[in-house]
Amino acid sequence: MHRRRLGVVVALDAEAQTLHAGALRHDVVVEVSAQLLLVVSGMGPGRAMAAARALLAAGVEGLVSWGTAGALQPERQPGDLLLPEVVFGARQTWSVDLPWRALLAQSLSFPAYAGGLLSVATPCGSVAAKSAYLLDFPLAQGVDMESGAIAAVAGAAGKPFVVIRSVVDPAGQSLPDAATGGVDAYGGLQALKLMRGLLRHPAACVDLMRLGAQMQKALKTLRAVAPGLQAGRVA
């Protein structure tokens, strides 16, 4: 085991705040510590790929996909931690650095679920979409939009990577349209869009409140994992 300078790609401000207590900036490399650099990329594979490349240009020796995910397996619940062994893309599969993953798992006092993570290009917010993805990728525990792009950049550069994702929405829950249409790429509220969505679908208010509570569970899990990552230890 030794210490390396690591680069973390985070899509959302709320996810980044579980690692960095200082002011956040978007799409630029931020030094969290001597061992940890971070980019808040915004959602989606294109943004994540650009962030991963910026971190490699800054000299990091390994990449981390950090944040939240939707569940694909019915047994996964909000706050469950996913430490996948593989990332599935539409046309390619990438293996994480397994010794590094094992070291992170051993540092925890709660379970971390292995298996795979599916990475897609567009939001996966409906129960039907989750069910369809699970049929095609039965080993996937969850789904996100950034990990595949980060894995591709790491693989092309010959660098190790790991994925650390906490579940927000279970497989049997569809996301209300306001949850995706009422925020910007970094998860910031767009008040007018959110209000219009709620005026059209007032019942979505209850769904948003439930989703907010689930997000807090997911963020609590990430905060519990953060010290092990911030130590900069890689097997």
PDB file of C-alpha atoms in Angstrom:
ATOM      1  CA  MET A   1       0.000   0.000   0.000  1.00  0.00           C
ATOM      2  CA  HIS A   2       1.233   3.496  -0.827  1.00  0.00           C
ATOM      3  CA  ARG A   3      -0.040   7.027  -1.309  1.00  0.00           C
ATOM      4  CA  ARG A   4      -0.784   8.454  -4.714  1.00  0.00           C
ATOM      5  CA  ARG A   5      -2.283  11.679  -5.959  1.00  0.00           C
ATOM      6  CA  LEU A   6      -5.826  10.849  -6.981  1.00  0.00           C
ATOM      7  CA  GLY A   7      -8.320  12.641  -9.204  1.00  0.00           C
ATOM      8  CA  VAL A   8     -12.041  12.552  -8.460  1.00  0.00           C
ATOM      9  CA  VAL A   9     -14.761  13.280 -10.997  1.00  0.00           C
ATOM     10  CA  VAL A  10     -18.033  14.385  -9.378  1.00  0.00           C
ATOM     11  CA  ALA A  11     -21.143  15.376 -11.313  1.00  0.00           C
ATOM     12  CA  LEU A  12     -23.141  17.293  -8.696  1.00  0.00           C
ATOM     13  CA  ASP A  13     -22.337  20.008  -6.179  1.00  0.00           C
ATOM     14  CA  ALA A  14     -24.036  18.064  -3.370  1.00  0.00           C
ATOM     15  CA  GLU A  15     -21.865  15.023  -4.094  1.00  0.00           C
ATOM     16  CA  ALA A  16     -18.720  17.153  -4.161  1.00  0.00           C
ATOM     17  CA  GLN A  17     -19.533  18.660  -0.776  1.00  0.00           C
ATOM     18  CA  THR A  18     -19.133  15.231   0.838  1.00  0.00           C
ATOM     19  CA  LEU A  19     -15.420  15.483  -0.048  1.00  0.00           C
ATOM     20  CA  HIS A  20     -14.680  19.193  -0.093  1.00  0.00           C
ATOM     21  CA  ALA A  21     -15.817  21.718   2.502  1.00  0.00           C
ATOM     22  CA  GLY A  22     -14.484  24.728   0.612  1.00  0.00           C
ATOM     23  CA  ALA A  23     -15.986  26.807  -2.172  1.00  0.00           C
ATOM     24  CA  LEU A  24     -16.893  24.816  -5.263  1.00  0.00           C
ATOM     25  CA  ARG A  25     -16.044  25.723  -8.831  1.00  0.00           C
ATOM     26  CA  HIS A  26     -17.275  23.967 -11.913  1.00  0.00           C
ATOM     27  CA  ASP A  27     -15.201  22.354 -14.664  1.00  0.00           C
ATOM     28  CA  VAL A  28     -11.833  23.247 -13.137  1.00  0.00           C
ATOM     29  CA  VAL A  29      -9.352  21.221 -11.109  1.00  0.00           C
ATOM     30  CA  VAL A  30      -9.677  21.955  -7.381  1.00  0.00           C
ATOM     31  CA  GLU A  31      -7.083  20.802  -4.830  1.00  0.00           C
ATOM     32  CA  VAL A  32      -8.858  19.183  -1.895  1.00  0.00           C
ATOM     33  CA  SER A  33      -5.581  18.041  -0.312  1.00  0.00           C
ATOM     34  CA  ALA A  34      -2.046  17.173  -1.311  1.00  0.00           C
ATOM     35  CA  GLN A  35      -3.286  13.716  -2.333  1.00  0.00           C
ATOM     36  CA  LEU A  36      -6.696  14.594  -3.792  1.00  0.00           C
ATOM     37  CA  LEU A  37      -7.779  16.721  -6.753  1.00  0.00           C
ATOM     38  CA  LEU A  38     -11.411  17.140  -7.779  1.00  0.00           C
ATOM     39  CA  VAL A  39     -13.449  18.360 -10.729  1.00  0.00           C
ATOM     40  CA  VAL A  40     -17.182  19.065 -10.482  1.00  0.00           C
ATOM     41  CA  SER A  41     -18.071  18.128 -14.039  1.00  0.00           C
ATOM     42  CA  GLY A  42     -21.839  18.283 -14.258  1.00  0.00           C
ATOM     43  CA  MET A  43     -23.959  15.360 -15.383  1.00  0.00           C
ATOM     44  CA  GLY A  44     -23.285  13.207 -18.420  1.00  0.00           C
ATOM     45  CA  PRO A  45     -20.489  11.264 -20.084  1.00  0.00           C
ATOM     46  CA  GLY A  46     -19.112  14.102 -22.187  1.00  0.00           C
ATOM     47  CA  ARG A  47     -18.602  16.343 -19.175  1.00  0.00           C
ATOM     48  CA  ALA A  48     -17.138  13.469 -17.152  1.00  0.00           C
ATOM     49  CA  MET A  49     -14.677  12.628 -19.920  1.00  0.00           C
ATOM     50  CA  ALA A  50     -13.450  16.222 -20.098  1.00  0.00           C
ATOM     51  CA  ALA A  51     -13.026  16.303 -16.313  1.00  0.00           C
ATOM     52  CA  ALA A  52     -11.095  13.036 -16.251  1.00  0.00           C
ATOM     53  CA  ARG A  53      -8.721  14.304 -18.931  1.00  0.00           C
ATOM     54  CA  ALA A  54      -8.176  17.552 -17.030  1.00  0.00           C
ATOM     55  CA  LEU A  55      -7.263  15.597 -13.903  1.00  0.00           C
ATOM     56  CA  LEU A  56      -4.788  13.432 -15.794  1.00  0.00           C
ATOM     57  CA  ALA A  57      -3.231  16.578 -17.279  1.00  0.00           C
ATOM     58  CA  ALA A  58      -2.849  17.854 -13.702  1.00  0.00           C
ATOM     59  CA  GLY A  59      -0.751  14.799 -12.861  1.00  0.00           C
ATOM     60  CA  VAL A  60      -3.028  12.444 -10.952  1.00  0.00           C
ATOM     61  CA  GLU A  61      -2.064   8.775 -10.794  1.00  0.00           C
ATOM     62  CA  GLY A  62      -5.548   7.294 -10.493  1.00  0.00           C
ATOM     63  CA  LEU A  63      -9.158   8.305 -11.201  1.00  0.00           C
ATOM     64  CA  VAL A  64     -12.283   7.980  -9.075  1.00  0.00           C
ATOM     65  CA  SER A  65     -15.910   8.120 -10.163  1.00  0.00           C
ATOM     66  CA  TRP A  66     -17.655   9.500  -7.065  1.00  0.00           C
ATOM     67  CA  GLY A  67     -21.299  10.194  -6.453  1.00  0.00           C
ATOM     68  CA  THR A  68     -24.754   8.695  -6.532  1.00  0.00           C
ATOM     69  CA  ALA A  69     -26.586   6.161  -8.692  1.00  0.00           C
ATOM     70  CA  GLY A  70     -29.958   4.612  -9.343  1.00  0.00           C
ATOM     71  CA  ALA A  71     -30.480   0.994  -8.348  1.00  0.00           C
ATOM     72  CA  LEU A  72     -31.121  -1.772 -10.858  1.00  0.00           C
ATOM     73  CA  GLN A  73     -31.234  -4.722  -8.473  1.00  0.00           C
ATOM     74  CA  PRO A  74     -34.532  -4.808  -6.532  1.00  0.00           C
ATOM     75  CA  GLU A  75     -32.797  -5.421  -3.188  1.00  0.00           C
ATOM     76  CA  ARG A  76     -30.662  -2.277  -3.314  1.00  0.00           C
ATOM     77  CA  GLN A  77     -31.998   0.553  -1.173  1.00  0.00           C
ATOM     78  CA  PRO A  78     -31.248   4.284  -0.715  1.00  0.00           C
ATOM     79  CA  GLY A  79     -27.907   4.724   1.001  1.00  0.00           C
ATOM     80  CA  ASP A  80     -26.488   1.372  -0.108  1.00  0.00           C
ATOM     81  CA  LEU A  81     -22.862   1.697  -1.185  1.00  0.00           C
ATOM     82  CA  LEU A  82     -21.821   0.328  -4.571  1.00  0.00           C
ATOM     83  CA  LEU A  83     -18.148  -0.543  -5.110  1.00  0.00           C
ATOM     84  CA  PRO A  84     -18.438  -2.303  -8.469  1.00  0.00           C
ATOM     85  CA  GLU A  85     -15.781  -4.579  -9.883  1.00  0.00           C
ATOM     86  CA  VAL A  86     -16.742  -3.793 -13.478  1.00  0.00           C
ATOM     87  CA  VAL A  87     -18.362  -0.954 -15.387  1.00  0.00           C
ATOM     88  CA  PHE A  88     -20.626  -1.846 -18.284  1.00  0.00           C
ATOM     89  CA  GLY A  89     -20.964   0.478 -21.253  1.00  0.00           C
ATOM     90  CA  ALA A  90     -23.058   0.074 -24.378  1.00  0.00           C
ATOM     91  CA  ARG A  91     -20.199  -1.547 -26.281  1.00  0.00           C
ATOM     92  CA  GLN A  92     -17.417  -2.103 -23.762  1.00  0.00           C
ATOM     93  CA  THR A  93     -16.734  -3.358 -20.238  1.00  0.00           C
ATOM     94  CA  TRP A  94     -13.996  -2.037 -17.968  1.00  0.00           C
ATOM     95  CA  SER A  95     -12.560  -3.611 -14.829  1.00  0.00           C
ATOM     96  CA  VAL A  96     -11.807  -1.352 -11.889  1.00  0.00           C
ATOM     97  CA  ASP A  97      -8.496  -1.666 -10.051  1.00  0.00           C
ATOM     98  CA  LEU A  98      -9.426  -4.611  -7.856  1.00  0.00           C
ATOM     99  CA  PRO A  99      -6.693  -4.296  -5.167  1.00  0.00           C
ATOM    100  CA  TRP A 100      -7.595  -0.612  -4.724  1.00  0.00           C
ATOM    101  CA  ARG A 101     -11.293  -1.487  -4.533  1.00  0.00           C
ATOM    102  CA  ALA A 102     -10.563  -4.182  -1.937  1.00  0.00           C
ATOM    103  CA  LEU A 103      -8.572  -1.730   0.180  1.00  0.00           C
ATOM    104  CA  LEU A 104     -11.449   0.739   0.178  1.00  0.00           C
ATOM    105  CA  ALA A 105     -13.954  -1.990   1.073  1.00  0.00           C
ATOM    106  CA  GLN A 106     -11.784  -3.173   3.971  1.00  0.00           C
ATOM    107  CA  SER A 107     -11.682   0.352   5.422  1.00  0.00           C
ATOM    108  CA  LEU A 108     -15.468   0.442   5.855  1.00  0.00           C
ATOM    109  CA  SER A 109     -17.602  -0.569   8.831  1.00  0.00           C
ATOM    110  CA  PHE A 110     -20.660  -1.283   6.645  1.00  0.00           C
ATOM    111  CA  PRO A 111     -21.323  -3.408   3.532  1.00  0.00           C
ATOM    112  CA  ALA A 112     -20.222  -2.404   0.049  1.00  0.00           C
ATOM    113  CA  TYR A 113     -21.849  -4.187  -2.854  1.00  0.00           C
ATOM    114  CA  ALA A 114     -19.714  -5.549  -5.677  1.00  0.00           C
ATOM    115  CA  GLY A 115     -20.862  -6.792  -9.087  1.00  0.00           C
ATOM    116  CA  GLY A 116     -21.201  -4.282 -11.884  1.00  0.00           C
ATOM    117  CA  LEU A 117     -22.411  -0.759 -12.618  1.00  0.00           C
ATOM    118  CA  LEU A 118     -24.082   0.215 -15.885  1.00  0.00           C
ATOM    119  CA  SER A 119     -23.107   3.588 -17.325  1.00  0.00           C
ATOM    120  CA  VAL A 120     -25.509   5.168 -19.832  1.00  0.00           C
ATOM    121  CA  ALA A 121     -25.658   8.332 -21.913  1.00  0.00           C
ATOM    122  CA  THR A 122     -29.047   9.679 -20.788  1.00  0.00           C
ATOM    123  CA  PRO A 123     -30.903   9.750 -17.452  1.00  0.00           C
ATOM    124  CA  CYS A 124     -32.520   6.465 -16.405  1.00  0.00           C
ATOM    125  CA  GLY A 125     -35.479   7.586 -14.369  1.00  0.00           C
ATOM    126  CA  SER A 126     -38.306   5.126 -14.977  1.00  0.00           C
ATOM    127  CA  VAL A 127     -39.007   1.697 -13.550  1.00  0.00           C
ATOM    128  CA  ALA A 128     -39.484   0.371 -17.087  1.00  0.00           C
ATOM    129  CA  ALA A 129     -36.069   1.605 -18.213  1.00  0.00           C
ATOM    130  CA  LYS A 130     -34.376   0.139 -15.135  1.00  0.00           C
ATOM    131  CA  SER A 131     -36.064  -3.225 -15.723  1.00  0.00           C
ATOM    132  CA  ALA A 132     -34.986  -3.256 -19.370  1.00  0.00           C
ATOM    133  CA  TYR A 133     -31.391  -2.442 -18.479  1.00  0.00           C
ATOM    134  CA  LEU A 134     -31.321  -5.178 -15.855  1.00  0.00           C
ATOM    135  CA  LEU A 135     -32.424  -7.739 -18.440  1.00  0.00           C
ATOM    136  CA  ASP A 136     -29.496  -6.744 -20.656  1.00  0.00           C
ATOM    137  CA  PHE A 137     -26.993  -6.373 -17.773  1.00  0.00           C
ATOM    138  CA  PRO A 138     -28.086  -8.800 -15.025  1.00  0.00           C
ATOM    139  CA  LEU A 139     -24.881  -8.304 -12.993  1.00  0.00           C
ATOM    140  CA  ALA A 140     -25.341  -4.534 -12.732  1.00  0.00           C
ATOM    141  CA  GLN A 141     -26.249  -3.302  -9.249  1.00  0.00           C
ATOM    142  CA  GLY A 142     -26.937   0.251 -10.356  1.00  0.00           C
ATOM    143  CA  VAL A 143     -26.808   2.806 -13.159  1.00  0.00           C
ATOM    144  CA  ASP A 144     -25.140   6.190 -13.658  1.00  0.00           C
ATOM    145  CA  MET A 145     -24.047   8.430 -16.539  1.00  0.00           C
ATOM    146  CA  GLU A 146     -20.380   9.176 -15.813  1.00  0.00           C
ATOM    147  CA  SER A 147     -18.446   6.074 -14.783  1.00  0.00           C
ATOM    148  CA  GLY A 148     -18.089   4.641 -18.279  1.00  0.00           C
ATOM    149  CA  ALA A 149     -16.505   7.824 -19.601  1.00  0.00           C
ATOM    150  CA  ILE A 150     -14.095   7.974 -16.658  1.00  0.00           C
ATOM    151  CA  ALA A 151     -13.211   4.314 -17.140  1.00  0.00           C
ATOM    152  CA  ALA A 152     -12.523   4.906 -20.830  1.00  0.00           C
ATOM    153  CA  VAL A 153     -10.161   7.801 -20.103  1.00  0.00           C
ATOM    154  CA  ALA A 154      -8.351   5.838 -17.396  1.00  0.00           C
ATOM    155  CA  GLY A 155      -8.006   2.807 -19.660  1.00  0.00           C
ATOM    156  CA  ALA A 156      -6.628   4.836 -22.561  1.00  0.00           C
ATOM    157  CA  ALA A 157      -4.045   6.415 -20.240  1.00  0.00           C
ATOM    158  CA  GLY A 158      -3.115   3.155 -18.497  1.00  0.00           C
ATOM    159  CA  LYS A 159      -4.208   4.519 -15.113  1.00  0.00           C
ATOM    160  CA  PRO A 160      -6.135   2.701 -12.358  1.00  0.00           C
ATOM    161  CA  PHE A 161      -9.659   3.736 -11.493  1.00  0.00           C
ATOM    162  CA  VAL A 162     -12.394   2.882  -9.021  1.00  0.00           C
ATOM    163  CA  VAL A 163     -16.083   3.679  -8.771  1.00  0.00           C
ATOM    164  CA  ILE A 164     -17.742   4.761  -5.509  1.00  0.00           C
ATOM    165  CA  ARG A 165     -21.494   5.256  -5.814  1.00  0.00           C
ATOM    166  CA  SER A 166     -24.298   5.456  -3.280  1.00  0.00           C
ATOM    167  CA  VAL A 167     -27.865   4.550  -4.224  1.00  0.00           C
ATOM    168  CA  VAL A 168     -30.545   7.245  -4.292  1.00  0.00           C
ATOM    169  CA  ASP A 169     -33.562   5.754  -6.074  1.00  0.00           C
ATOM    170  CA  PRO A 170     -34.426   2.038  -5.819  1.00  0.00           C
ATOM    171  CA  ALA A 171     -35.256  -0.065  -8.861  1.00  0.00           C
ATOM    172  CA  GLY A 172     -38.985   0.081  -8.205  1.00  0.00           C
ATOM    173  CA  GLN A 173     -39.174   3.886  -8.082  1.00  0.00           C
ATOM    174  CA  SER A 174     -39.562   6.210 -11.062  1.00  0.00           C
ATOM    175  CA  LEU A 175     -38.161   9.723 -10.785  1.00  0.00           C
ATOM    176  CA  PRO A 176     -40.625  12.589 -11.212  1.00  0.00           C
ATOM    177  CA  ASP A 177     -39.973  14.754 -14.262  1.00  0.00           C
ATOM    178  CA  ALA A 178     -39.396  17.714 -11.950  1.00  0.00           C
ATOM    179  CA  ALA A 179     -36.387  15.920 -10.440  1.00  0.00           C
ATOM    180  CA  THR A 180     -34.516  16.036 -13.742  1.00  0.00           C
ATOM    181  CA  GLY A 181     -36.142  18.988 -15.476  1.00  0.00           C
ATOM    182  CA  GLY A 182     -35.934  21.300 -12.470  1.00  0.00           C
ATOM    183  CA  VAL A 183     -32.168  21.219 -11.960  1.00  0.00           C
ATOM    184  CA  ASP A 184     -29.135  22.273 -13.968  1.00  0.00           C
ATOM    185  CA  ALA A 185     -26.206  20.045 -14.951  1.00  0.00           C
ATOM    186  CA  TYR A 186     -24.640  20.416 -11.486  1.00  0.00           C
ATOM    187  CA  GLY A 187     -27.829  19.677  -9.534  1.00  0.00           C
ATOM    188  CA  GLY A 188     -28.643  23.317  -8.813  1.00  0.00           C
ATOM    189  CA  LEU A 189     -32.341  24.167  -8.617  1.00  0.00           C
ATOM    190  CA  GLN A 190     -33.875  26.029 -11.543  1.00  0.00           C
ATOM    191  CA  ALA A 191     -36.791  27.556  -9.690  1.00  0.00           C
ATOM    192  CA  LEU A 192     -38.997  28.575 -12.615  1.00  0.00           C
ATOM    193  CA  LYS A 193     -38.745  25.188 -14.326  1.00  0.00           C
ATOM    194  CA  LEU A 194     -39.379  23.413 -11.052  1.00  0.00           C
ATOM    195  CA  MET A 195     -42.445  25.548 -10.309  1.00  0.00           C
ATOM    196  CA  ARG A 196     -43.865  24.982 -13.785  1.00  0.00           C
ATOM    197  CA  GLY A 197     -43.407  21.249 -13.395  1.00  0.00           C
ATOM    198  CA  LEU A 198     -45.140  21.213 -10.021  1.00  0.00           C
ATOM    199  CA  LEU A 199     -48.033  23.307 -11.342  1.00  0.00           C
ATOM    200  CA  ARG A 200     -48.577  20.712 -14.044  1.00  0.00           C
ATOM    201  CA  HIS A 201     -48.148  17.775 -11.654  1.00  0.00           C
ATOM    202  CA  PRO A 202     -48.821  18.890  -8.050  1.00  0.00           C
ATOM    203  CA  ALA A 203     -48.608  15.312  -6.744  1.00  0.00           C
ATOM    204  CA  ALA A 204     -44.925  15.304  -7.700  1.00  0.00           C
ATOM    205  CA  CYS A 205     -44.239  17.438  -4.617  1.00  0.00           C
ATOM    206  CA  VAL A 206     -44.576  14.369  -2.398  1.00  0.00           C
ATOM    207  CA  ASP A 207     -42.281  12.381  -4.716  1.00  0.00           C
ATOM    208  CA  LEU A 208     -39.679  15.155  -4.596  1.00  0.00           C
ATOM    209  CA  MET A 209     -39.748  15.245  -0.811  1.00  0.00           C
ATOM    210  CA  ARG A 210     -39.212  11.494  -0.684  1.00  0.00           C
ATOM    211  CA  LEU A 211     -36.400  11.756  -3.218  1.00  0.00           C
ATOM    212  CA  GLY A 212     -34.759  14.507  -1.173  1.00  0.00           C
ATOM    213  CA  ALA A 213     -34.736  12.286   1.912  1.00  0.00           C
ATOM    214  CA  GLN A 214     -33.249   9.455  -0.124  1.00  0.00           C
ATOM    215  CA  MET A 215     -30.559  11.775  -1.460  1.00  0.00           C
ATOM    216  CA  GLN A 216     -29.592  12.671   2.106  1.00  0.00           C
ATOM    217  CA  LYS A 217     -29.151   8.963   2.889  1.00  0.00           C
ATOM    218  CA  ALA A 218     -26.924   8.565  -0.142  1.00  0.00           C
ATOM    219  CA  LEU A 219     -24.823  11.601   0.803  1.00  0.00           C
ATOM    220  CA  LYS A 220     -24.457  10.339   4.373  1.00  0.00           C
ATOM    221  CA  THR A 221     -22.960   7.127   2.979  1.00  0.00           C
ATOM    222  CA  LEU A 222     -20.520   9.058   0.788  1.00  0.00           C
ATOM    223  CA  ARG A 223     -19.407  11.127   3.785  1.00  0.00           C
ATOM    224  CA  ALA A 224     -18.678   7.885   5.640  1.00  0.00           C
ATOM    225  CA  VAL A 225     -16.488   6.656   2.767  1.00  0.00           C
ATOM    226  CA  ALA A 226     -14.664   9.960   2.272  1.00  0.00           C
ATOM    227  CA  PRO A 227     -11.919   9.550   4.920  1.00  0.00           C
ATOM    228  CA  GLY A 228     -10.630   6.362   3.312  1.00  0.00           C
ATOM    229  CA  LEU A 229     -10.431   8.020  -0.073  1.00  0.00           C
ATOM    230  CA  GLN A 230      -8.929  11.249   1.233  1.00  0.00           C
ATOM    231  CA  ALA A 231      -6.027   9.294   2.718  1.00  0.00           C
ATOM    232  CA  GLY A 232      -4.854   8.727  -0.864  1.00  0.00           C
ATOM    233  CA  ARG A 233      -4.140   5.039  -0.283  1.00  0.00           C
ATOM    234  CA  VAL A 234      -3.887   2.737  -3.281  1.00  0.00           C
ATOM    235  CA  ALA A 235      -2.923  -0.933  -3.096  1.00  0.00           C
TER     236      ALA A 235
END
